XYZ file of C-alpha atoms in Angstrom:
80
model
C -4.447 2.077 13.849
C -6.338 1.926 10.561
C -5.018 4.367 7.911
C -7.565 6.853 6.595
C -7.710 9.969 4.307
C -9.482 12.021 7.051
C -9.792 11.036 10.664
C -11.399 12.822 13.668
C -11.056 11.555 17.257
C -13.147 12.973 20.179
C -14.288 15.935 18.148
C -17.468 17.936 18.648
C -19.416 20.343 16.487
C -17.674 19.896 13.096
C -18.470 20.042 9.418
C -16.833 18.225 6.438
C -18.186 19.696 3.203
C -17.609 19.935 -0.491
C -14.459 17.768 -0.733
C -13.435 14.952 -3.127
C -11.478 11.920 -2.076
C -9.990 9.687 -4.807
C -8.224 6.356 -4.401
C -7.443 6.269 -0.694
C -5.292 3.601 0.880
C -8.007 2.366 3.196
C -10.951 4.153 4.984
C -11.900 7.426 3.400
C -13.352 9.264 6.478
C -13.155 7.837 10.002
C -14.937 9.363 13.026
C -14.249 7.936 16.432
C -15.873 9.181 19.673
C -17.233 12.211 17.837
C -20.571 14.119 18.262
C -22.710 16.720 16.476
C -21.026 16.317 13.010
C -22.300 17.199 9.621
C -20.876 15.616 6.481
C -22.437 17.329 3.496
C -21.877 17.393 -0.169
C -18.698 15.158 -0.311
C -17.605 12.867 -3.199
C -15.724 9.697 -2.719
C -14.573 7.587 -5.731
C -12.629 4.371 -5.360
C -11.824 2.296 -8.441
C -12.878 -1.261 -9.000
C -10.333 -3.726 -7.427
C -9.746 -1.822 -4.239
C -10.886 -3.311 -1.004
C -11.341 -2.442 2.688
C -12.106 1.150 1.796
C -15.241 2.171 3.744
C -16.648 5.537 2.624
C -17.503 6.901 6.048
C -16.710 4.905 9.248
C -18.636 6.068 12.275
C -17.427 4.509 15.538
C -18.741 5.158 19.074
C -20.201 8.517 17.910
C -23.555 10.260 18.025
C -25.577 12.881 16.203
C -23.684 12.516 12.926
C -25.471 13.575 9.771
C -24.301 12.263 6.301
C -26.270 13.983 3.589
C -26.172 14.966 -0.135
C -23.085 12.813 -0.739
C -21.900 10.739 -3.718
C -19.933 7.773 -2.307
C -18.677 5.044 -4.531
C -16.622 2.331 -2.796
C -16.062 -1.391 -3.113
C -16.805 -1.808 0.536
C -19.323 -0.179 2.989
C -20.535 3.256 1.937
C -21.363 4.243 5.488
C -20.245 1.932 8.363
C -21.741 2.457 11.806
């Protein structure tokens, strides 16, 4: 199990909007086996010197929109 600030598993028809995540331990948002999701207007800010902190990790999922986001990480912004 990978620690994350927000994680959804096997979730359908969801929205994540207008949130800010600062300095997470690892992955910021992880989606696994999800569908029909909308991530809109989020802000992710990780300081320099932190590693293994993907912004949005999308695994085995479909029809996921990531839009109007400000993502600053030292790893992948969006990982598919």
